[in-house]
Amino acid sequence: MVQLLPSILSADFARLADEVAAAERGGGTVIHVDIMDGHFVPNITIGPPVVKSLRKATKLPLDCHLMIENPDEFIPAFAEAGANWVSVHYEACRHLHRTLQLIEHHGMKPAVVLNPATRVELIRDILPMLHHVLIMSVNPGFGGQEFIPFSLQKIRRLAQLRQEMGLAFKIEVDGGVAHDTVAQVVQAGAELLVAGNAVFGAGQAERDARELLGAARKAAGE
Ligand code: DX5
Ligand code: ZN
């Protein structure tokens, strides 16, 4: 089953609870929260206090995408704030296995994110630990960027590895997922679809989430 994960990065931050509610009415089932520190990526967004407020505003799982350096230092604070899924960048973790254990020990679902230039094979040995793998289909830092086409090969490769290894982790895709790209993304093997601009960009989150999810389901044959 494909799932839509609205990314609040493109929402109106002054009306966050309403925006999340609209995206949920449109079929969003997990809220994707982009955490940026101005070091790992060239942008700054939000941290645990906003996650804590979101936790009160929705019952949906909160998928926290940490685009930060030294994520270990902040994992306890995200757990305390009510995060459910936590993904860390391969490129930001010196001791990735330890970081994934830390996430799990705090009762959250661990995931690894790969930047466009990072090869899928690099995480082969830790795939059994993961709830999902997030393939970045843009360079992280900003919403509304163009989908990088070779991401599709990475999704296919990861789906192949999953089958070969008999694993059940989910494949998530983030960046430029919109009406013109969603069918290819789903057909390549992804089931967790993050979308920011395509859901919130026009200020019609319910309608636009519904349409995007409809297109994704159609492509998946659901
Ligand atoms: C980018 C973020 C994404 C972003 C995607 O660094 O990780 O989650 O919100 O935005 P769109 O869907 O607009 O490409
Ligand atoms: Zn993200």
mmCIF file of C-alpha atoms and ligand atoms in Angstrom:
data_model
loop_
_atom_site.group_PDB
_atom_site.id
_atom_site.type_symbol
_atom_site.label_atom_id
_atom_site.label_comp_id
_atom_site.label_asym_id
_atom_site.label_seq_id
_atom_site.Cartn_x
_atom_site.Cartn_y
_atom_site.Cartn_z
ATOM 1 C CA MET A 1 0.000 0.000 0.000
ATOM 2 C CA VAL A 2 1.368 3.426 -0.906
ATOM 3 C CA GLN A 3 1.176 6.120 1.753
ATOM 4 C CA LEU A 4 1.323 9.895 1.434
ATOM 5 C CA LEU A 5 3.550 11.763 3.914
ATOM 6 C CA PRO A 6 2.821 15.494 3.690
ATOM 7 C CA SER A 7 6.003 17.484 4.412
ATOM 8 C CA ILE A 8 5.148 20.541 6.492
ATOM 9 C CA LEU A 9 8.200 22.384 5.153
ATOM 10 C CA SER A 10 5.937 23.988 2.536
ATOM 11 C CA ALA A 11 3.012 24.589 4.918
ATOM 12 C CA ASP A 12 2.033 27.914 6.491
ATOM 13 C CA PHE A 13 3.923 27.648 9.790
ATOM 14 C CA ALA A 14 1.561 30.144 11.461
ATOM 15 C CA ARG A 15 -1.352 27.744 10.782
ATOM 16 C CA LEU A 16 0.403 24.445 11.249
ATOM 17 C CA ALA A 17 -2.380 22.545 13.046
ATOM 18 C CA ASP A 18 -4.955 23.514 10.379
ATOM 19 C CA GLU A 19 -2.568 22.639 7.559
ATOM 20 C CA VAL A 20 -1.838 19.219 9.044
ATOM 21 C CA ALA A 21 -5.558 18.570 9.575
ATOM 22 C CA ALA A 22 -6.289 19.476 5.945
ATOM 23 C CA ALA A 23 -3.543 17.181 4.654
ATOM 24 C CA GLU A 24 -4.908 14.383 6.843
ATOM 25 C CA ARG A 25 -8.428 14.850 5.453
ATOM 26 C CA GLY A 26 -6.876 14.580 1.995
ATOM 27 C CA GLY A 27 -5.419 11.147 2.835
ATOM 28 C CA GLY A 28 -2.023 11.874 4.422
ATOM 29 C CA THR A 29 -1.251 9.120 6.946
ATOM 30 C CA VAL A 30 2.161 10.158 8.367
ATOM 31 C CA ILE A 31 3.416 13.736 8.884
ATOM 32 C CA HIS A 32 6.934 14.345 7.560
ATOM 33 C CA VAL A 33 8.872 16.887 9.632
ATOM 34 C CA ASP A 34 12.096 18.378 8.209
ATOM 35 C CA ILE A 35 14.648 19.287 10.873
ATOM 36 C CA MET A 36 17.516 21.431 9.510
ATOM 37 C CA ASP A 37 20.405 22.915 11.492
ATOM 38 C CA GLY A 38 22.100 25.332 9.087
ATOM 39 C CA HIS A 39 25.251 23.166 9.117
ATOM 40 C CA PHE A 40 24.465 19.827 7.523
ATOM 41 C CA VAL A 41 22.190 21.667 5.085
ATOM 42 C CA PRO A 42 22.144 25.348 4.106
ATOM 43 C CA ASN A 43 18.819 26.117 5.818
ATOM 44 C CA ILE A 44 17.348 26.249 9.329
ATOM 45 C CA THR A 45 13.853 25.051 10.218
ATOM 46 C CA ILE A 46 12.478 23.739 13.479
ATOM 47 C CA GLY A 47 13.360 21.500 16.421
ATOM 48 C CA PRO A 48 11.836 19.552 19.319
ATOM 49 C CA PRO A 49 9.497 22.332 20.589
ATOM 50 C CA VAL A 50 7.541 22.347 17.321
ATOM 51 C CA VAL A 51 7.481 18.529 17.260
ATOM 52 C CA LYS A 52 5.995 18.679 20.760
ATOM 53 C CA SER A 53 3.223 21.021 19.580
ATOM 54 C CA LEU A 54 2.548 18.874 16.500
ATOM 55 C CA ARG A 55 2.250 15.848 18.780
ATOM 56 C CA LYS A 56 -0.734 17.547 20.460
ATOM 57 C CA ALA A 57 -2.240 18.650 17.140
ATOM 58 C CA THR A 58 -2.456 15.245 15.395
ATOM 59 C CA LYS A 59 -2.657 11.539 16.146
ATOM 60 C CA LEU A 60 -0.751 10.632 12.967
ATOM 61 C CA PRO A 61 2.808 9.301 13.329
ATOM 62 C CA LEU A 62 5.487 12.015 13.099
ATOM 63 C CA ASP A 63 8.331 11.142 10.725
ATOM 64 C CA CYS A 64 11.291 13.325 11.738
ATOM 65 C CA HIS A 65 13.899 13.705 8.984
ATOM 66 C CA LEU A 66 17.032 14.931 10.747
ATOM 67 C CA MET A 67 19.205 17.007 8.446
ATOM 68 C CA ILE A 68 21.587 17.843 11.270
ATOM 69 C CA GLU A 69 25.121 17.173 12.395
ATOM 70 C CA ASN A 70 25.682 15.121 15.563
ATOM 71 C CA PRO A 71 22.161 13.659 15.564
ATOM 72 C CA ASP A 72 22.971 11.504 18.650
ATOM 73 C CA GLU A 73 22.922 14.640 20.789
ATOM 74 C CA PHE A 74 19.319 15.380 19.893
ATOM 75 C CA ILE A 75 17.672 11.944 19.662
ATOM 76 C CA PRO A 76 16.541 11.946 23.335
ATOM 77 C CA ALA A 77 14.919 15.368 22.874
ATOM 78 C CA PHE A 78 12.991 14.209 19.798
ATOM 79 C CA ALA A 79 11.809 11.116 21.674
ATOM 80 C CA GLU A 80 10.671 13.286 24.557
ATOM 81 C CA ALA A 81 8.846 15.600 22.126
ATOM 82 C CA GLY A 82 6.842 12.685 20.699
ATOM 83 C CA ALA A 83 8.591 11.760 17.435
ATOM 84 C CA ASN A 84 7.661 8.281 16.133
ATOM 85 C CA TRP A 85 10.005 7.687 13.217
ATOM 86 C CA VAL A 86 13.504 9.188 13.094
ATOM 87 C CA SER A 87 15.740 9.158 10.055
ATOM 88 C CA VAL A 88 19.402 10.166 10.067
ATOM 89 C CA HIS A 89 21.630 10.906 7.105
ATOM 90 C CA TYR A 90 24.306 8.358 6.217
ATOM 91 C CA GLU A 91 26.575 11.330 5.480
ATOM 92 C CA ALA A 92 26.090 12.828 8.977
ATOM 93 C CA CYS A 93 26.797 9.710 11.072
ATOM 94 C CA ARG A 94 30.280 8.589 12.036
ATOM 95 C CA HIS A 95 28.900 5.620 13.977
ATOM 96 C CA LEU A 96 25.703 4.869 12.110
ATOM 97 C CA HIS A 97 25.035 1.517 13.796
ATOM 98 C CA ARG A 98 25.273 3.111 17.225
ATOM 99 C CA THR A 99 22.964 5.966 16.196
ATOM 100 C CA LEU A 100 20.340 3.530 14.919
ATOM 101 C CA GLN A 101 20.513 1.611 18.197
ATOM 102 C CA LEU A 102 20.063 4.857 20.094
ATOM 103 C CA ILE A 103 16.908 5.689 18.119
ATOM 104 C CA GLU A 104 15.525 2.220 18.785
ATOM 105 C CA HIS A 105 16.373 2.367 22.481
ATOM 106 C CA HIS A 106 14.309 5.532 22.693
ATOM 107 C CA GLY A 107 11.286 3.667 21.357
ATOM 108 C CA MET A 108 11.298 5.186 17.864
ATOM 109 C CA LYS A 109 11.504 3.580 14.409
ATOM 110 C CA PRO A 110 15.007 3.991 12.912
ATOM 111 C CA ALA A 111 15.739 4.913 9.303
ATOM 112 C CA VAL A 112 18.663 6.002 7.157
ATOM 113 C CA VAL A 113 18.586 8.743 4.520
ATOM 114 C CA LEU A 114 20.803 8.709 1.434
ATOM 115 C CA ASN A 115 21.717 11.903 -0.389
ATOM 116 C CA PRO A 116 21.552 11.747 -4.195
ATOM 117 C CA ALA A 117 25.292 11.002 -4.493
ATOM 118 C CA THR A 118 25.334 8.258 -1.825
ATOM 119 C CA ARG A 119 25.157 4.681 -3.105
ATOM 120 C CA VAL A 120 22.565 2.217 -1.841
ATOM 121 C CA GLU A 121 25.192 -0.548 -1.414
ATOM 122 C CA LEU A 122 26.837 1.386 1.432
ATOM 123 C CA ILE A 123 24.018 0.540 3.842
ATOM 124 C CA ARG A 124 23.614 -3.104 2.872
ATOM 125 C CA ASP A 125 24.898 -4.476 6.189
ATOM 126 C CA ILE A 126 22.560 -2.410 8.357
ATOM 127 C CA LEU A 127 19.394 -2.881 6.278
ATOM 128 C CA PRO A 128 18.047 -5.505 8.758
ATOM 129 C CA MET A 129 17.952 -2.785 11.475
ATOM 130 C CA LEU A 130 15.795 -0.376 9.522
ATOM 131 C CA HIS A 131 12.116 0.475 9.540
ATOM 132 C CA HIS A 132 12.626 2.339 6.282
ATOM 133 C CA VAL A 133 15.235 3.796 3.954
ATOM 134 C CA LEU A 134 14.745 7.328 2.679
ATOM 135 C CA ILE A 135 16.069 8.028 -0.804
ATOM 136 C CA MET A 136 16.567 11.756 -1.349
ATOM 137 C CA SER A 137 15.501 12.675 -4.855
ATOM 138 C CA VAL A 138 16.767 16.266 -4.443
ATOM 139 C CA ASN A 139 19.709 17.661 -2.503
ATOM 140 C CA PRO A 140 18.274 18.277 0.973
ATOM 141 C CA GLY A 141 17.678 21.780 2.301
ATOM 142 C CA PHE A 142 14.744 23.238 0.437
ATOM 143 C CA GLY A 143 11.269 22.389 -0.781
ATOM 144 C CA GLY A 144 10.067 22.822 -4.333
ATOM 145 C CA GLN A 145 13.169 21.508 -6.130
ATOM 146 C CA GLU A 146 13.231 19.410 -9.264
ATOM 147 C CA PHE A 147 13.205 15.599 -9.007
ATOM 148 C CA ILE A 148 16.579 14.013 -9.889
ATOM 149 C CA PRO A 149 15.787 11.217 -12.384
ATOM 150 C CA PHE A 150 18.579 8.756 -11.415
ATOM 151 C CA SER A 151 16.871 8.420 -8.013
ATOM 152 C CA LEU A 152 14.585 5.928 -9.763
ATOM 153 C CA GLN A 153 17.502 3.526 -10.315
ATOM 154 C CA LYS A 154 18.375 3.772 -6.629
ATOM 155 C CA ILE A 155 14.807 2.930 -5.626
ATOM 156 C CA ARG A 156 14.845 -0.101 -7.958
ATOM 157 C CA ARG A 157 18.218 -1.259 -6.624
ATOM 158 C CA LEU A 158 17.005 -0.965 -3.045
ATOM 159 C CA ALA A 159 13.786 -2.863 -3.807
ATOM 160 C CA GLN A 160 15.923 -5.601 -5.393
ATOM 161 C CA LEU A 161 18.204 -5.801 -2.332
ATOM 162 C CA ARG A 162 15.146 -5.980 -0.070
ATOM 163 C CA GLN A 163 13.863 -8.949 -2.005
ATOM 164 C CA GLU A 164 17.235 -10.716 -2.179
ATOM 165 C CA MET A 165 17.760 -10.299 1.567
ATOM 166 C CA GLY A 166 14.181 -11.231 2.493
ATOM 167 C CA LEU A 167 13.630 -7.984 4.405
ATOM 168 C CA ALA A 168 10.528 -5.859 4.953
ATOM 169 C CA PHE A 169 11.798 -2.289 5.398
ATOM 170 C CA LYS A 170 9.824 0.364 3.540
ATOM 171 C CA ILE A 171 11.223 2.588 0.809
ATOM 172 C CA GLU A 172 10.559 6.307 1.243
ATOM 173 C CA VAL A 173 11.224 9.000 -1.360
ATOM 174 C CA ASP A 174 11.620 12.701 -0.648
ATOM 175 C CA GLY A 175 12.031 15.626 -3.030
ATOM 176 C CA GLY A 176 10.176 16.688 -6.148
ATOM 177 C CA VAL A 177 7.428 14.091 -5.695
ATOM 178 C CA ALA A 178 4.514 15.628 -7.572
ATOM 179 C CA HIS A 179 1.930 14.859 -10.228
ATOM 180 C CA ASP A 180 4.495 14.490 -12.994
ATOM 181 C CA THR A 181 6.853 12.172 -11.073
ATOM 182 C CA VAL A 182 4.732 10.162 -8.633
ATOM 183 C CA ALA A 183 3.801 7.326 -11.020
ATOM 184 C CA GLN A 184 7.456 6.551 -11.846
ATOM 185 C CA VAL A 185 8.413 6.690 -8.171
ATOM 186 C CA VAL A 186 5.713 4.191 -7.231
ATOM 187 C CA GLN A 187 6.488 1.911 -10.171
ATOM 188 C CA ALA A 188 10.172 1.876 -9.188
ATOM 189 C CA GLY A 189 9.174 0.344 -5.830
ATOM 190 C CA ALA A 190 8.669 3.161 -3.285
ATOM 191 C CA GLU A 191 5.701 3.107 -0.951
ATOM 192 C CA LEU A 192 6.260 6.059 1.406
ATOM 193 C CA LEU A 193 5.812 9.231 -0.636
ATOM 194 C CA VAL A 194 6.905 12.529 0.896
ATOM 195 C CA ALA A 195 5.461 15.637 -0.718
ATOM 196 C CA GLY A 196 5.793 19.240 0.415
ATOM 197 C CA ASN A 197 5.191 21.666 -2.392
ATOM 198 C CA ALA A 198 2.731 19.393 -4.191
ATOM 199 C CA VAL A 199 0.528 19.245 -1.070
ATOM 200 C CA PHE A 200 0.930 22.656 0.585
ATOM 201 C CA GLY A 201 2.300 24.900 -2.165
ATOM 202 C CA ALA A 202 -1.054 26.143 -3.486
ATOM 203 C CA GLY A 203 -2.758 26.543 -0.097
ATOM 204 C CA GLN A 204 -5.218 23.714 -0.880
ATOM 205 C CA ALA A 205 -3.738 20.881 1.136
ATOM 206 C CA GLU A 206 -6.831 18.681 1.353
ATOM 207 C CA ARG A 207 -7.590 18.808 -2.364
ATOM 208 C CA ASP A 208 -3.970 18.511 -3.477
ATOM 209 C CA ALA A 209 -3.135 15.655 -1.085
ATOM 210 C CA ARG A 210 -6.183 13.743 -2.320
ATOM 211 C CA GLU A 211 -5.256 14.209 -5.961
ATOM 212 C CA LEU A 212 -1.631 13.209 -5.474
ATOM 213 C CA LEU A 213 -2.519 10.129 -3.438
ATOM 214 C CA GLY A 214 -5.106 9.188 -6.066
ATOM 215 C CA ALA A 215 -2.457 9.330 -8.794
ATOM 216 C CA ALA A 216 -0.046 7.283 -6.650
ATOM 217 C CA ARG A 217 -2.628 4.587 -5.945
ATOM 218 C CA LYS A 218 -3.539 4.381 -9.598
ATOM 219 C CA ALA A 219 0.125 3.897 -10.537
ATOM 220 C CA ALA A 220 0.420 1.194 -7.866
ATOM 221 C CA GLY A 221 -2.678 -0.555 -9.200
ATOM 222 C CA GLU A 222 -4.440 -0.208 -5.823
HETATM 223 C C1 DX5 B 1 14.030 18.726 1.468
HETATM 224 C C2 DX5 B 1 13.100 18.070 2.434
HETATM 225 C C3 DX5 B 1 11.813 17.651 1.868
HETATM 226 C C4 DX5 B 1 10.986 18.737 1.255
HETATM 227 C C5 DX5 B 1 10.425 18.164 0.003
HETATM 228 O O1 DX5 B 1 15.263 18.891 2.064
HETATM 229 O O2 DX5 B 1 13.700 16.931 3.027
HETATM 230 O O3 DX5 B 1 11.039 16.905 2.802
HETATM 231 O O4 DX5 B 1 9.940 19.201 2.048
HETATM 232 O O5 DX5 B 1 9.773 19.162 -0.646
HETATM 233 P P1 DX5 B 1 9.140 19.000 -2.096
HETATM 234 O O6 DX5 B 1 8.099 17.915 -1.983
HETATM 235 O O7 DX5 B 1 8.539 20.349 -2.284
HETATM 236 O O8 DX5 B 1 10.243 18.677 -3.043
HETATM 237 ZN ZN ZN B 2 12.392 15.570 4.231
#
